[in-house]
Amino acid sequence: MTAVWENLTVDARDPSRLARWWAEALGYQVITDKPDEVEIRRTPDTRPGLVFVPVSGPKQGKNRLHVDLRPTDLEAEVERLVDMGARHVDVGQGEAGWTVLADPEGNEFCVLREREE
């Protein structure tokens, strides 16, 4: 028996705002928008989705799980995401071949270089 990956759930102080930020960043759409759950997906029938749920406190510490994005142009994508409200963060990555950013609520994610085949 195998399981199907349904969603990745993200705690958020403002789930609707953060879900909309990620929807814009990823080119996704909001599928469900309720006070206790906001879900985004690439299309209504495409899984997995990202589900944002409310929490009362701010994020503390480094993420144990994060999203990696692989655009065709790392520098342009980093600039676009920073213009949208992301910020550069140092999680000890040193001189890595990727850029670590945080979304508006401080959740870290990586923007990778284009894949070399």
Coordinates of C-alpha atoms in Angstrom, one line a residue:
M1 CA 0.0 0.0 0.0
T2 CA 1.3 3.5 -0.9
A3 CA 0.2 6.9 0.1
V4 CA -0.4 9.8 -2.2
W5 CA 1.1 13.2 -1.3
E6 CA -2.0 15.4 -0.8
N7 CA -0.7 18.7 0.6
L8 CA 2.1 20.5 2.4
T9 CA 0.7 22.5 5.4
V10 CA 2.2 25.8 6.4
D11 CA 1.5 27.5 9.7
A12 CA 0.7 31.2 9.1
R13 CA -0.3 34.2 11.2
D14 CA -2.3 35.5 8.2
P15 CA -3.1 32.4 6.1
S16 CA -5.0 34.2 3.4
R17 CA -2.2 36.8 2.8
L18 CA 0.6 34.2 2.8
A19 CA -1.3 31.8 0.6
R20 CA -1.9 34.6 -2.0
W21 CA 1.8 35.5 -1.8
W22 CA 2.8 31.9 -2.6
A23 CA 0.1 31.6 -5.3
E24 CA 1.6 34.6 -7.0
A25 CA 5.2 33.4 -6.5
L26 CA 4.4 29.9 -8.0
G27 CA 1.8 30.8 -10.5
Y28 CA -0.8 28.8 -8.5
Q29 CA -4.4 29.6 -7.8
V30 CA -6.4 29.8 -4.6
I31 CA -8.7 26.7 -4.4
T32 CA -10.1 27.1 -0.9
D33 CA -10.2 30.2 1.2
K34 CA -11.8 29.7 4.6
P35 CA -10.8 31.2 8.0
D36 CA -9.2 28.0 9.1
E37 CA -7.6 26.8 5.8
V38 CA -6.5 28.4 2.6
E39 CA -5.3 26.0 -0.1
I40 CA -3.4 26.8 -3.3
R41 CA -2.7 24.5 -6.3
R42 CA -1.3 24.7 -9.8
T43 CA -4.8 23.8 -11.0
P44 CA -7.9 22.7 -9.1
D45 CA -7.2 19.0 -9.9
T46 CA -3.4 19.1 -9.5
R47 CA -1.9 17.8 -6.3
P48 CA 0.0 18.3 -4.1
G49 CA -1.2 21.7 -2.9
L50 CA -0.1 24.0 -0.2
V51 CA -2.5 24.5 2.7
F52 CA -2.1 27.5 5.0
V53 CA -3.5 27.3 8.5
P54 CA -3.7 29.9 11.3
V55 CA -1.3 30.0 14.2
S56 CA -1.1 32.7 16.9
G57 CA 2.6 33.1 17.3
P58 CA 5.5 34.0 15.0
K59 CA 7.8 31.5 13.4
Q60 CA 10.7 30.5 15.6
G61 CA 13.9 29.0 14.4
K62 CA 15.0 27.5 11.0
N63 CA 12.4 25.5 9.0
R64 CA 12.7 21.8 9.2
L65 CA 11.2 21.5 5.8
H66 CA 11.4 24.0 3.0
V67 CA 10.5 24.5 -0.7
D68 CA 13.2 24.6 -3.4
L69 CA 12.4 26.6 -6.6
R70 CA 14.3 26.0 -9.8
P71 CA 13.7 28.9 -12.3
T72 CA 15.3 29.3 -15.6
D73 CA 17.0 32.5 -14.4
L74 CA 18.1 32.5 -10.7
E75 CA 19.0 36.2 -10.5
A76 CA 15.8 37.4 -12.2
E77 CA 13.6 35.2 -10.0
V78 CA 15.3 36.3 -6.8
E79 CA 14.8 39.9 -7.9
R80 CA 11.1 39.2 -8.6
L81 CA 10.5 37.5 -5.3
V82 CA 12.3 40.2 -3.3
D83 CA 10.2 42.8 -5.1
M84 CA 7.2 40.8 -3.9
G85 CA 8.3 40.9 -0.3
A86 CA 10.8 38.1 0.2
R87 CA 14.0 38.8 1.9
H88 CA 17.5 37.3 1.8
V89 CA 18.4 35.1 4.8
D90 CA 21.5 33.4 6.0
V91 CA 20.9 29.9 7.4
G92 CA 24.6 29.0 7.2
Q93 CA 24.6 28.2 3.5
G94 CA 27.9 29.9 2.9
E95 CA 29.0 30.2 -0.7
A96 CA 26.3 27.9 -2.1
G97 CA 25.1 27.8 -5.7
W98 CA 21.6 28.8 -4.6
T99 CA 20.0 31.7 -2.8
V100 CA 18.1 31.4 0.4
L101 CA 15.1 33.7 0.9
A102 CA 12.3 34.0 3.4
D103 CA 8.7 34.7 2.6
P104 CA 6.8 37.5 4.3
E105 CA 6.3 35.4 7.4
G106 CA 9.9 34.3 7.6
N107 CA 9.6 30.8 6.1
E108 CA 12.9 30.0 4.4
F109 CA 13.0 28.6 0.8
C110 CA 15.7 28.1 -1.8
V111 CA 16.0 29.4 -5.3
L112 CA 18.2 27.1 -7.3
R113 CA 20.3 27.5 -10.4
E114 CA 18.9 26.1 -13.7
R115 CA 19.4 22.3 -13.8
E116 CA 22.5 21.3 -15.9
E117 CA 21.9 18.1 -17.8

